[in-house]
Amino acid sequence: MMHFVREALNRLRSFFRKEPLDRELNAEMASHIEMAIEENVRRGLPLEEARRHALVQFGGVQQARERHRESRGLPWLDVLTQDLRFTFRTLRRDRAFAIVAVLILALGIGANVAVFSVVNTILLRPLPFPAAQQLVRIVEKNPKTGESSKTYTADATQDFQQQNRSFQSVSGYFAFTGPDNFKLIGGDQPAPVTGILVAEGFFQTLGVRPPAGRLFRSEEFVQHAQPVALLCYPFWKRQFGGDRSIVGRTIDLNNTAVTVVGVLPDTFDFGSVFSPGAKVDLFTPYIMDDFRDDGNDLALIGRLKPGVTLAQAQSEANELFPQLYFEHKHAEYGKGYTGRLTGLKEYVSGKLRRSLVVLWCAVGLILLIVCVNLSNLLLARAAARSKEFAMRDALGAGRGRLVRQLLTESLVLSGAGAILGLGLGFAAISYLAHQGSIALPLLSMVHVDGAVLAWTLLIAVGAEVLFGLAPGLRISSGNLQETLKDSGQGSSASRKHDRMRSALVITEVALACVLLVGAGLLLRSFLRVLDVDLGFEPSRAAAISVDYDDGRNAAKRAAIWQEVVRRASLIPGVEAAGISDNLPMSRNRSWGIKAKGGDYDGGKFQGVFVYIVSPGYLKSMGMRLIEGRDINWADLSDNQNVVIINETVARKLWPGQDPIGRIALAGGTEARVIGAIADVRETSAEDDAGWQMYLPATKKFGPEGCYLVVRSKLPPGTLATSVMRTLRQINPGQPATEFKPIQNLVEHATSPRRFFFLLVSIFAGLGLLLATLGIYGVISYSVTRETQQIGIRMALGATQERVLFGVIWKTLRLAFIGISAGVVGSLVVARLIASLLFATAPTDPQTFAAMVVLLGAVALLAGYLPARRASRIDPIIALRTN
Amino acid sequence: MSEPKLDLLQGTLDLMVLRTLEAMGPLHGYGIARRIEQLSGNVVLLNQGTIYASLVRLQQRGWIAAKWGTSDNNRKAKFYSITKAGQKQLARDTAYWQRLAGVMGRVLGMQK
């Protein structure tokens, strides 16, 4: 009905016009009473009697005013404003408490916001492509042996593209690009650039639209077509200043004129989705005909047709893939792939689900601890104000009003904590999104969005209810009037109150224990990972990408390599130098190897990691030669096909025999085994070593890149300039590639594990701090409350030591219960995170013991200060105070 | 000893004010209160001051309008008059009350 709306609007208007309306009312009431007096006088009453009668008839003026006001404005808003004003006043008086409360709330909420953002981006949100649920990654069935098994040949890809019926389109990218594989010439110095080759239809499959220019066209995927490139947004901004006119112009890449046909949108981050931690600058076409002989090098993705399920596509793949030939030209290589289809999102982030869920739970635990802590604080505060509440109740406030007051207080604290927490979370998120060194997928896309804000609101309200509940309940259940009479010591109400606080602290300790044990187990795993014998010495070695032009002549290449290594070895401080086309823990590729004449598990394609190297590489990496010899320059110049294998290969191909001198078929070419090295961890410290072979850079074995590795005690900074100078002497066109310490590669590979461990440790530390404060608070408070009792005991003969130990005993008892509960909880939780641990049992006794001791010691410390205070109580003073 | 006075509900006072204004034309607060007092024969328990809450409520709902003016004795007073919407509401409420009174009478007066 209209009158509701009108009334609401009028009430709103009246709310802001309080004073003029009050004045009007006063005038009206005055006039009313005057008229009443007049009438009474007219009726014959004397003036005084008339006035009295008029006032009686009118009733209470103040009451009339209040009723009027209630009908007029927004009474609930008035009450709220009053409550808020009162809250701010009381909080300002208790400044320390308010600041502490808001701070720990902000920490708890901020951590939750940051973690939720990460979880939301990596797990919950769909990939930033249209209809992203249709996108699929196609992989070989055995993902343990390195990239080559996750890739397909050009022929196989094209066959699958033609034969399949489940996909709208299938495309892929060249999976073996290392960083800085192109050289951009122009400007004062050649700049290193990372480019990825993509097959036809790659961006169309993903659904990426360029904001400037266009995507590649079919005619650009033909042999000897004009070279073209697509620029990535950050590279375009950085190198060309975001100048749109670059589209259509040519740039000089590796001495070839390449036309820029378009720019990709800034929402597209290749590394985020396909190669976490990698930064890509541009894309060029992968021309099938150029790579027909190159083996398995395409990583495939596909977009399902609408309505086709993954299961359907998988069953079709199970039929098609085993029929695909490796290479049409060499049908004798055989056929037979397997194709396992995984949703692209699942492929990208599925492995991380466990870790992220654990992280989420850990941060939830922190918030819980924060709420428990705050609850305790508020409870203590409410107890201290019990006389105030009793007074207000006696004056007519009513229990409801008091509870509402407390809730308003917790709401204000919660609100302030949420705002500050959101700010902290935002800062943390911005920091994380720019950490390119952490190899987590989609990390660069982490940002604060609507979902995150909604989550913040949810947990803020949840937290407020949680910690506002305890003191609210206490007020509503207790007998307020009793406290007015009670002197404040030892009444049953306060004993119940004491128990409640103890229970809360025990909960805190238990939760902190769970966090600590979790962090301890993760720490152990992390240290174990670091301890793993990598098979090489990453410290004191560094690599730099070398550019050279050998005119496709193997002999010239050998000469250039020899010169580079020779000059590098002459640099003062350098112990060893060598070249390899691949570094461990970065990209990798594998060919096949088998013993000549030998035959191993037929049909199974055993991928072997291949390194095309120069003499000196093994030494510069600190790899250990256990048999035979290193390659020498004669092998390169004479095109001797020799090979160095690792232990695992030797054991598998020639079990129990001496591999030196044997002939192996490496990638189809005969090669003589001249040496064997100890196993090297190829993909990461956590996986097995796998099979490896090291081939000299001869005519048959063409290297894919060129990294000069140098071992030296000098710090990389000083070494870098000398090395660069040396390289420039040989080739003035050497671009300013980065001199990367090998240790960085190792750290990059372990960065996700380190990231999680670091975060959980921070949370554990926070939890420990809060639990300590909780214990201190409770013990300190009980000492204060029992001052009189302690005084009596000391007056009756108890020594200071006895009092001290009494309090400490109380602390230990509290801590003991908490820790026991915590240990039980930890055992349960540890089992849940068992899959995240490396070489550590979930019931690892050392970790548990260490954390129990830590908690115990910390609790002891927390209890010691109040204990000392208790022992110093002067009985006379204690007995006198009330 | 007279019968105990009837306590007035919020809505009923509003209704009485509306009817008074319809019948009497524009009146000030005192006038309305006096008129109701007289009509109810002092049966109704009315603190005259409570009329102002009722008046502001009716005013905010748009059922009466207010204007400052001078009374007979040249005193400044705020005069209230019923609006069109107020008249409609009055008709509705009157019908409702009459039906209610009829039903209550019949139910309460029923024989065994």
PDB file of C-alpha atoms in Angstrom, chain A residues 432-680:
ATOM      1  CA  LEU A 432      52.130 -13.200  -4.781  1.00  0.00           C
ATOM      2  CA  ALA A 433      50.852 -12.395  -8.248  1.00  0.00           C
ATOM      3  CA  HIS A 434      54.204 -10.865  -9.107  1.00  0.00           C
ATOM      4  CA  GLN A 435      56.312 -13.723  -7.824  1.00  0.00           C
ATOM      5  CA  GLY A 436      57.327 -15.180 -11.142  1.00  0.00           C
ATOM      6  CA  SER A 437      59.904 -17.353  -9.472  1.00  0.00           C
ATOM      7  CA  ILE A 438      57.326 -19.615  -7.844  1.00  0.00           C
ATOM      8  CA  ALA A 439      56.449 -22.299 -10.346  1.00  0.00           C
ATOM      9  CA  LEU A 440      52.764 -22.474  -9.534  1.00  0.00           C
ATOM     10  CA  PRO A 441      50.264 -22.405 -12.379  1.00  0.00           C
ATOM     11  CA  LEU A 442      47.901 -19.486 -12.717  1.00  0.00           C
ATOM     12  CA  LEU A 443      49.638 -17.648  -9.905  1.00  0.00           C
ATOM     13  CA  SER A 444      49.981 -14.503 -11.965  1.00  0.00           C
ATOM     14  CA  MET A 445      46.211 -14.391 -12.350  1.00  0.00           C
ATOM     15  CA  VAL A 446      45.506 -14.169  -8.646  1.00  0.00           C
ATOM     16  CA  HIS A 447      43.526 -11.069  -7.868  1.00  0.00           C
ATOM     17  CA  VAL A 448      40.766  -9.767  -5.617  1.00  0.00           C
ATOM     18  CA  ASP A 449      37.352 -10.139  -7.196  1.00  0.00           C
ATOM     19  CA  GLY A 450      33.711 -10.357  -6.161  1.00  0.00           C
ATOM     20  CA  ALA A 451      34.052 -13.881  -4.848  1.00  0.00           C
ATOM     21  CA  VAL A 452      36.927 -12.854  -2.614  1.00  0.00           C
ATOM     22  CA  LEU A 453      35.015  -9.886  -1.227  1.00  0.00           C
ATOM     23  CA  ALA A 454      31.995 -12.052  -0.550  1.00  0.00           C
ATOM     24  CA  TRP A 455      34.222 -14.527   1.241  1.00  0.00           C
ATOM     25  CA  THR A 456      35.694 -11.745   3.370  1.00  0.00           C
ATOM     26  CA  LEU A 457      32.228 -10.660   4.421  1.00  0.00           C
ATOM     27  CA  LEU A 458      31.257 -14.218   5.203  1.00  0.00           C
ATOM     28  CA  ILE A 459      34.209 -14.942   7.436  1.00  0.00           C
ATOM     29  CA  ALA A 460      33.985 -11.555   9.121  1.00  0.00           C
ATOM     30  CA  VAL A 461      30.386 -12.211  10.088  1.00  0.00           C
ATOM     31  CA  GLY A 462      31.196 -15.793  11.024  1.00  0.00           C
ATOM     32  CA  ALA A 463      34.092 -14.692  13.179  1.00  0.00           C
ATOM     33  CA  GLU A 464      31.968 -12.073  14.873  1.00  0.00           C
ATOM     34  CA  VAL A 465      29.278 -14.564  15.731  1.00  0.00           C
ATOM     35  CA  LEU A 466      31.866 -17.013  17.037  1.00  0.00           C
ATOM     36  CA  PHE A 467      33.725 -14.738  19.342  1.00  0.00           C
ATOM     37  CA  GLY A 468      30.833 -12.499  20.269  1.00  0.00           C
ATOM     38  CA  LEU A 469      28.824 -15.485  21.359  1.00  0.00           C
ATOM     39  CA  ALA A 470      30.686 -16.391  24.527  1.00  0.00           C
ATOM     40  CA  PRO A 471      30.437 -13.116  26.409  1.00  0.00           C
ATOM     41  CA  GLY A 472      26.897 -12.624  25.116  1.00  0.00           C
ATOM     42  CA  LEU A 473      25.835 -15.984  26.482  1.00  0.00           C
ATOM     43  CA  ARG A 474      27.444 -15.241  29.777  1.00  0.00           C
ATOM     44  CA  ILE A 475      25.521 -12.048  30.180  1.00  0.00           C
ATOM     45  CA  SER A 476      22.232 -13.594  29.218  1.00  0.00           C
ATOM     46  CA  SER A 477      22.569 -16.562  31.531  1.00  0.00           C
ATOM     47  CA  GLY A 478      24.165 -15.148  34.636  1.00  0.00           C
ATOM     48  CA  ASN A 479      22.392 -13.415  37.449  1.00  0.00           C
ATOM     49  CA  LEU A 480      23.401  -9.833  37.026  1.00  0.00           C
ATOM     50  CA  GLN A 481      22.193  -8.580  40.380  1.00  0.00           C
ATOM     51  CA  GLU A 482      24.381 -11.003  42.244  1.00  0.00           C
ATOM     52  CA  THR A 483      27.479  -9.298  40.949  1.00  0.00           C
ATOM     53  CA  LEU A 484      26.448  -6.036  42.512  1.00  0.00           C
ATOM     54  CA  LYS A 485      26.533  -7.613  45.903  1.00  0.00           C
ATOM     55  CA  ASP A 486      29.449  -9.906  45.316  1.00  0.00           C
ATOM     56  CA  SER A 487      32.923  -8.733  46.235  1.00  0.00           C
ATOM     57  CA  GLY A 488      34.361 -10.325  43.185  1.00  0.00           C
ATOM     58  CA  GLN A 489      36.347 -13.213  44.577  1.00  0.00           C
ATOM     59  CA  GLY A 490      35.680 -16.890  44.345  1.00  0.00           C
ATOM     60  CA  SER A 491      31.959 -16.816  43.660  1.00  0.00           C
ATOM     61  CA  SER A 492      30.518 -19.736  41.773  1.00  0.00           C
ATOM     62  CA  ALA A 493      29.773 -17.599  38.747  1.00  0.00           C
ATOM     63  CA  SER A 494      33.376 -16.652  38.344  1.00  0.00           C
ATOM     64  CA  ARG A 495      34.501 -20.232  38.800  1.00  0.00           C
ATOM     65  CA  LYS A 496      32.290 -21.323  35.942  1.00  0.00           C
ATOM     66  CA  HIS A 497      33.689 -18.403  34.029  1.00  0.00           C
ATOM     67  CA  ASP A 498      37.197 -19.585  34.829  1.00  0.00           C
ATOM     68  CA  ARG A 499      36.431 -23.041  33.490  1.00  0.00           C
ATOM     69  CA  MET A 500      35.119 -21.574  30.294  1.00  0.00           C
ATOM     70  CA  ARG A 501      38.267 -19.560  29.784  1.00  0.00           C
ATOM     71  CA  SER A 502      40.434 -22.570  30.501  1.00  0.00           C
ATOM     72  CA  ALA A 503      38.474 -24.619  28.007  1.00  0.00           C
ATOM     73  CA  LEU A 504      39.008 -21.955  25.384  1.00  0.00           C
ATOM     74  CA  VAL A 505      42.740 -21.831  26.012  1.00  0.00           C
ATOM     75  CA  ILE A 506      43.018 -25.600  25.854  1.00  0.00           C
ATOM     76  CA  THR A 507      41.296 -25.483  22.467  1.00  0.00           C
ATOM     77  CA  GLU A 508      43.747 -22.853  21.331  1.00  0.00           C
ATOM     78  CA  VAL A 509      46.719 -24.922  22.398  1.00  0.00           C
ATOM     79  CA  ALA A 510      45.346 -28.016  20.680  1.00  0.00           C
ATOM     80  CA  LEU A 511      44.780 -26.176  17.409  1.00  0.00           C
ATOM     81  CA  ALA A 512      48.208 -24.591  17.568  1.00  0.00           C
ATOM     82  CA  CYS A 513      49.682 -28.035  18.161  1.00  0.00           C
ATOM     83  CA  VAL A 514      48.016 -29.385  15.032  1.00  0.00           C
ATOM     84  CA  LEU A 515      49.396 -26.516  12.980  1.00  0.00           C
ATOM     85  CA  LEU A 516      52.859 -26.920  14.426  1.00  0.00           C
ATOM     86  CA  VAL A 517      52.999 -30.639  13.763  1.00  0.00           C
ATOM     87  CA  GLY A 518      51.786 -30.070  10.228  1.00  0.00           C
ATOM     88  CA  ALA A 519      54.425 -27.435   9.627  1.00  0.00           C
ATOM     89  CA  GLY A 520      57.048 -29.652  11.206  1.00  0.00           C
ATOM     90  CA  LEU A 521      56.227 -32.562   8.927  1.00  0.00           C
ATOM     91  CA  LEU A 522      56.301 -30.329   5.875  1.00  0.00           C
ATOM     92  CA  LEU A 523      59.615 -28.892   7.010  1.00  0.00           C
ATOM     93  CA  ARG A 524      61.057 -32.347   7.344  1.00  0.00           C
ATOM     94  CA  SER A 525      59.863 -33.253   3.855  1.00  0.00           C
ATOM     95  CA  PHE A 526      61.315 -30.086   2.452  1.00  0.00           C
ATOM     96  CA  LEU A 527      64.689 -30.706   4.089  1.00  0.00           C
ATOM     97  CA  ARG A 528      64.657 -34.265   2.843  1.00  0.00           C
ATOM     98  CA  VAL A 529      64.016 -32.993  -0.658  1.00  0.00           C
ATOM     99  CA  LEU A 530      66.931 -30.630  -0.381  1.00  0.00           C
ATOM    100  CA  ASP A 531      69.074 -33.455   0.898  1.00  0.00           C
ATOM    101  CA  VAL A 532      68.488 -35.634  -2.095  1.00  0.00           C
ATOM    102  CA  ASP A 533      71.640 -36.404  -3.991  1.00  0.00           C
ATOM    103  CA  LEU A 534      70.962 -34.681  -7.252  1.00  0.00           C
ATOM    104  CA  GLY A 535      73.885 -36.328  -8.967  1.00  0.00           C
ATOM    105  CA  PHE A 536      75.439 -32.984  -9.718  1.00  0.00           C
ATOM    106  CA  GLU A 537      76.665 -29.969  -7.775  1.00  0.00           C
ATOM    107  CA  PRO A 538      74.410 -27.005  -8.387  1.00  0.00           C
ATOM    108  CA  SER A 539      76.278 -24.596  -6.167  1.00  0.00           C
ATOM    109  CA  ARG A 540      79.133 -22.687  -7.757  1.00  0.00           C
ATOM    110  CA  ALA A 541      77.966 -23.496 -11.257  1.00  0.00           C
ATOM    111  CA  ALA A 542      76.195 -21.116 -13.579  1.00  0.00           C
ATOM    112  CA  ALA A 543      74.973 -21.279 -17.152  1.00  0.00           C
ATOM    113  CA  ILE A 544      74.515 -18.773 -19.919  1.00  0.00           C
ATOM    114  CA  SER A 545      72.892 -19.193 -23.288  1.00  0.00           C
ATOM    115  CA  VAL A 546      75.409 -18.757 -26.099  1.00  0.00           C
ATOM    116  CA  ASP A 547      74.567 -17.513 -29.531  1.00  0.00           C
ATOM    117  CA  TYR A 548      76.588 -18.500 -32.562  1.00  0.00           C
ATOM    118  CA  ASP A 549      76.292 -18.988 -36.270  1.00  0.00           C
ATOM    119  CA  ASP A 550      77.723 -22.226 -37.583  1.00  0.00           C
ATOM    120  CA  GLY A 551      76.098 -22.083 -40.973  1.00  0.00           C
ATOM    121  CA  ARG A 552      74.633 -25.551 -40.278  1.00  0.00           C
ATOM    122  CA  ASN A 553      78.125 -27.003 -40.547  1.00  0.00           C
ATOM    123  CA  ALA A 554      78.926 -29.538 -37.864  1.00  0.00           C
ATOM    124  CA  ALA A 555      82.652 -29.094 -38.176  1.00  0.00           C
ATOM    125  CA  LYS A 556      82.382 -25.344 -37.844  1.00  0.00           C
ATOM    126  CA  ARG A 557      80.128 -25.841 -34.854  1.00  0.00           C
ATOM    127  CA  ALA A 558      82.640 -28.091 -33.190  1.00  0.00           C
ATOM    128  CA  ALA A 559      85.322 -25.484 -33.750  1.00  0.00           C
ATOM    129  CA  ILE A 560      83.166 -22.704 -32.300  1.00  0.00           C
ATOM    130  CA  TRP A 561      82.281 -24.798 -29.268  1.00  0.00           C
ATOM    131  CA  GLN A 562      85.878 -25.652 -28.677  1.00  0.00           C
ATOM    132  CA  GLU A 563      86.889 -22.022 -28.854  1.00  0.00           C
ATOM    133  CA  VAL A 564      84.164 -20.953 -26.467  1.00  0.00           C
ATOM    134  CA  VAL A 565      85.058 -23.598 -23.903  1.00  0.00           C
ATOM    135  CA  ARG A 566      88.754 -22.876 -24.238  1.00  0.00           C
ATOM    136  CA  ARG A 567      88.382 -19.179 -23.674  1.00  0.00           C
ATOM    137  CA  ALA A 568      85.920 -19.695 -20.839  1.00  0.00           C
ATOM    138  CA  SER A 569      88.319 -22.015 -19.078  1.00  0.00           C
ATOM    139  CA  LEU A 570      91.009 -19.340 -19.284  1.00  0.00           C
ATOM    140  CA  ILE A 571      88.966 -16.784 -17.341  1.00  0.00           C
ATOM    141  CA  PRO A 572      90.625 -16.338 -13.951  1.00  0.00           C
ATOM    142  CA  GLY A 573      88.732 -18.170 -11.251  1.00  0.00           C
ATOM    143  CA  VAL A 574      87.058 -20.660 -13.545  1.00  0.00           C
ATOM    144  CA  GLU A 575      87.635 -24.289 -12.576  1.00  0.00           C
ATOM    145  CA  ALA A 576      85.815 -25.987 -15.403  1.00  0.00           C
ATOM    146  CA  ALA A 577      83.702 -25.109 -18.406  1.00  0.00           C
ATOM    147  CA  GLY A 578      81.569 -27.070 -20.839  1.00  0.00           C
ATOM    148  CA  ILE A 579      78.566 -26.792 -23.124  1.00  0.00           C
ATOM    149  CA  SER A 580      75.280 -28.639 -23.170  1.00  0.00           C
ATOM    150  CA  ASP A 581      72.166 -28.079 -25.233  1.00  0.00           C
ATOM    151  CA  ASN A 582      69.896 -28.825 -22.279  1.00  0.00           C
ATOM    152  CA  LEU A 583      70.126 -28.239 -18.560  1.00  0.00           C
ATOM    153  CA  PRO A 584      68.698 -30.526 -15.888  1.00  0.00           C
ATOM    154  CA  MET A 585      65.383 -29.515 -14.368  1.00  0.00           C
ATOM    155  CA  SER A 586      64.454 -27.261 -17.224  1.00  0.00           C
ATOM    156  CA  ARG A 587      63.048 -28.598 -20.441  1.00  0.00           C
ATOM    157  CA  ASN A 588      64.015 -32.041 -21.475  1.00  0.00           C
ATOM    158  CA  ARG A 589      63.485 -34.372 -24.341  1.00  0.00           C
ATOM    159  CA  SER A 590      64.014 -38.026 -24.819  1.00  0.00           C
ATOM    160  CA  TRP A 591      64.834 -40.386 -27.601  1.00  0.00           C
ATOM    161  CA  GLY A 592      65.022 -44.113 -27.492  1.00  0.00           C
ATOM    162  CA  ILE A 593      68.044 -46.150 -26.594  1.00  0.00           C
ATOM    163  CA  LYS A 594      68.657 -49.820 -26.739  1.00  0.00           C
ATOM    164  CA  ALA A 595      71.538 -52.147 -26.764  1.00  0.00           C
ATOM    165  CA  LYS A 596      72.605 -53.207 -30.204  1.00  0.00           C
ATOM    166  CA  GLY A 597      71.455 -56.691 -30.684  1.00  0.00           C
ATOM    167  CA  GLY A 598      69.663 -56.495 -27.439  1.00  0.00           C
ATOM    168  CA  ASP A 599      65.965 -56.332 -27.108  1.00  0.00           C
ATOM    169  CA  TYR A 600      64.100 -55.049 -24.135  1.00  0.00           C
ATOM    170  CA  ASP A 601      60.457 -55.233 -23.204  1.00  0.00           C
ATOM    171  CA  GLY A 602      59.155 -55.085 -26.704  1.00  0.00           C
ATOM    172  CA  GLY A 603      56.886 -52.259 -27.631  1.00  0.00           C
ATOM    173  CA  LYS A 604      57.433 -50.193 -24.529  1.00  0.00           C
ATOM    174  CA  PHE A 605      58.928 -46.875 -25.461  1.00  0.00           C
ATOM    175  CA  GLN A 606      61.476 -46.105 -22.808  1.00  0.00           C
ATOM    176  CA  GLY A 607      62.291 -42.456 -23.009  1.00  0.00           C
ATOM    177  CA  VAL A 608      65.855 -41.508 -22.291  1.00  0.00           C
ATOM    178  CA  PHE A 609      66.848 -37.958 -21.531  1.00  0.00           C
ATOM    179  CA  VAL A 610      69.274 -36.688 -24.109  1.00  0.00           C
ATOM    180  CA  TYR A 611      72.012 -34.151 -23.638  1.00  0.00           C
ATOM    181  CA  ILE A 612      74.194 -33.059 -26.512  1.00  0.00           C
ATOM    182  CA  VAL A 613      77.375 -31.891 -24.827  1.00  0.00           C
ATOM    183  CA  SER A 614      80.950 -30.819 -25.213  1.00  0.00           C
ATOM    184  CA  PRO A 615      83.880 -32.073 -23.232  1.00  0.00           C
ATOM    185  CA  GLY A 616      84.077 -30.490 -19.822  1.00  0.00           C
ATOM    186  CA  TYR A 617      80.310 -30.322 -19.279  1.00  0.00           C
ATOM    187  CA  LEU A 618      80.265 -33.201 -16.848  1.00  0.00           C
ATOM    188  CA  LYS A 619      83.027 -31.657 -14.812  1.00  0.00           C
ATOM    189  CA  SER A 620      81.499 -28.199 -14.777  1.00  0.00           C
ATOM    190  CA  MET A 621      78.216 -29.573 -13.514  1.00  0.00           C
ATOM    191  CA  GLY A 622      79.962 -31.614 -10.872  1.00  0.00           C
ATOM    192  CA  MET A 623      78.644 -34.906 -12.200  1.00  0.00           C
ATOM    193  CA  ARG A 624      80.490 -37.985 -11.119  1.00  0.00           C
ATOM    194  CA  LEU A 625      82.065 -40.233 -13.704  1.00  0.00           C
ATOM    195  CA  ILE A 626      82.155 -43.712 -12.208  1.00  0.00           C
ATOM    196  CA  GLU A 627      83.590 -45.536 -15.169  1.00  0.00           C
ATOM    197  CA  GLY A 628      85.329 -44.801 -18.384  1.00  0.00           C
ATOM    198  CA  ARG A 629      86.121 -41.349 -19.679  1.00  0.00           C
ATOM    199  CA  ASP A 630      84.545 -38.048 -20.651  1.00  0.00           C
ATOM    200  CA  ILE A 631      84.064 -37.063 -24.278  1.00  0.00           C
ATOM    201  CA  ASN A 632      87.020 -35.292 -25.790  1.00  0.00           C
ATOM    202  CA  TRP A 633      87.349 -32.836 -28.675  1.00  0.00           C
ATOM    203  CA  ALA A 634      88.636 -35.533 -30.952  1.00  0.00           C
ATOM    204  CA  ASP A 635      85.270 -37.263 -30.700  1.00  0.00           C
ATOM    205  CA  LEU A 636      83.587 -34.117 -31.937  1.00  0.00           C
ATOM    206  CA  SER A 637      85.894 -33.335 -34.802  1.00  0.00           C
ATOM    207  CA  ASP A 638      86.156 -36.922 -35.940  1.00  0.00           C
ATOM    208  CA  ASN A 639      82.402 -37.367 -35.673  1.00  0.00           C
ATOM    209  CA  GLN A 640      82.852 -40.321 -33.431  1.00  0.00           C
ATOM    210  CA  ASN A 641      79.512 -41.552 -32.285  1.00  0.00           C
ATOM    211  CA  VAL A 642      80.117 -42.212 -28.665  1.00  0.00           C
ATOM    212  CA  VAL A 643      77.808 -42.000 -25.686  1.00  0.00           C
ATOM    213  CA  ILE A 644      78.004 -41.651 -21.936  1.00  0.00           C
ATOM    214  CA  ILE A 645      75.169 -43.248 -20.034  1.00  0.00           C
ATOM    215  CA  ASN A 646      74.052 -43.155 -16.436  1.00  0.00           C
ATOM    216  CA  GLU A 647      74.006 -45.972 -13.914  1.00  0.00           C
ATOM    217  CA  THR A 648      70.379 -46.837 -14.395  1.00  0.00           C
ATOM    218  CA  VAL A 649      70.782 -47.321 -18.143  1.00  0.00           C
ATOM    219  CA  ALA A 650      73.916 -49.390 -17.660  1.00  0.00           C
ATOM    220  CA  ARG A 651      72.127 -51.605 -15.198  1.00  0.00           C
ATOM    221  CA  LYS A 652      69.092 -52.047 -17.377  1.00  0.00           C
ATOM    222  CA  LEU A 653      70.779 -52.645 -20.722  1.00  0.00           C
ATOM    223  CA  TRP A 654      73.802 -54.642 -19.590  1.00  0.00           C
ATOM    224  CA  PRO A 655      72.904 -56.039 -16.215  1.00  0.00           C
ATOM    225  CA  GLY A 656      75.899 -57.252 -14.311  1.00  0.00           C
ATOM    226  CA  GLN A 657      78.271 -56.467 -17.158  1.00  0.00           C
ATOM    227  CA  ASP A 658      80.735 -53.750 -17.970  1.00  0.00           C
ATOM    228  CA  PRO A 659      79.023 -51.277 -20.275  1.00  0.00           C
ATOM    229  CA  ILE A 660      82.236 -49.698 -21.549  1.00  0.00           C
ATOM    230  CA  GLY A 661      82.862 -50.536 -25.134  1.00  0.00           C
ATOM    231  CA  ARG A 662      79.416 -51.851 -25.811  1.00  0.00           C
ATOM    232  CA  ILE A 663      77.427 -50.553 -28.736  1.00  0.00           C
ATOM    233  CA  ALA A 664      74.065 -48.966 -28.133  1.00  0.00           C
ATOM    234  CA  LEU A 665      71.477 -47.644 -30.565  1.00  0.00           C
ATOM    235  CA  ALA A 666      70.911 -44.108 -29.487  1.00  0.00           C
ATOM    236  CA  GLY A 667      67.977 -42.602 -31.273  1.00  0.00           C
ATOM    237  CA  GLY A 668      68.559 -45.034 -34.101  1.00  0.00           C
ATOM    238  CA  THR A 669      72.270 -44.327 -34.446  1.00  0.00           C
ATOM    239  CA  GLU A 670      74.964 -46.704 -33.331  1.00  0.00           C
ATOM    240  CA  ALA A 671      77.115 -45.300 -30.562  1.00  0.00           C
ATOM    241  CA  ARG A 672      79.883 -46.759 -28.482  1.00  0.00           C
ATOM    242  CA  VAL A 673      79.627 -46.471 -24.708  1.00  0.00           C
ATOM    243  CA  ILE A 674      82.709 -44.748 -23.363  1.00  0.00           C
ATOM    244  CA  GLY A 675      81.662 -43.826 -19.844  1.00  0.00           C
ATOM    245  CA  ALA A 676      79.061 -44.081 -17.126  1.00  0.00           C
ATOM    246  CA  ILE A 677      78.076 -41.467 -14.556  1.00  0.00           C
ATOM    247  CA  ALA A 678      76.184 -41.574 -11.300  1.00  0.00           C
ATOM    248  CA  ASP A 679      72.464 -40.946 -11.594  1.00  0.00           C
ATOM    249  CA  VAL A 680      71.309 -37.381 -12.036  1.00  0.00           C
TER     250      VAL A 680
END
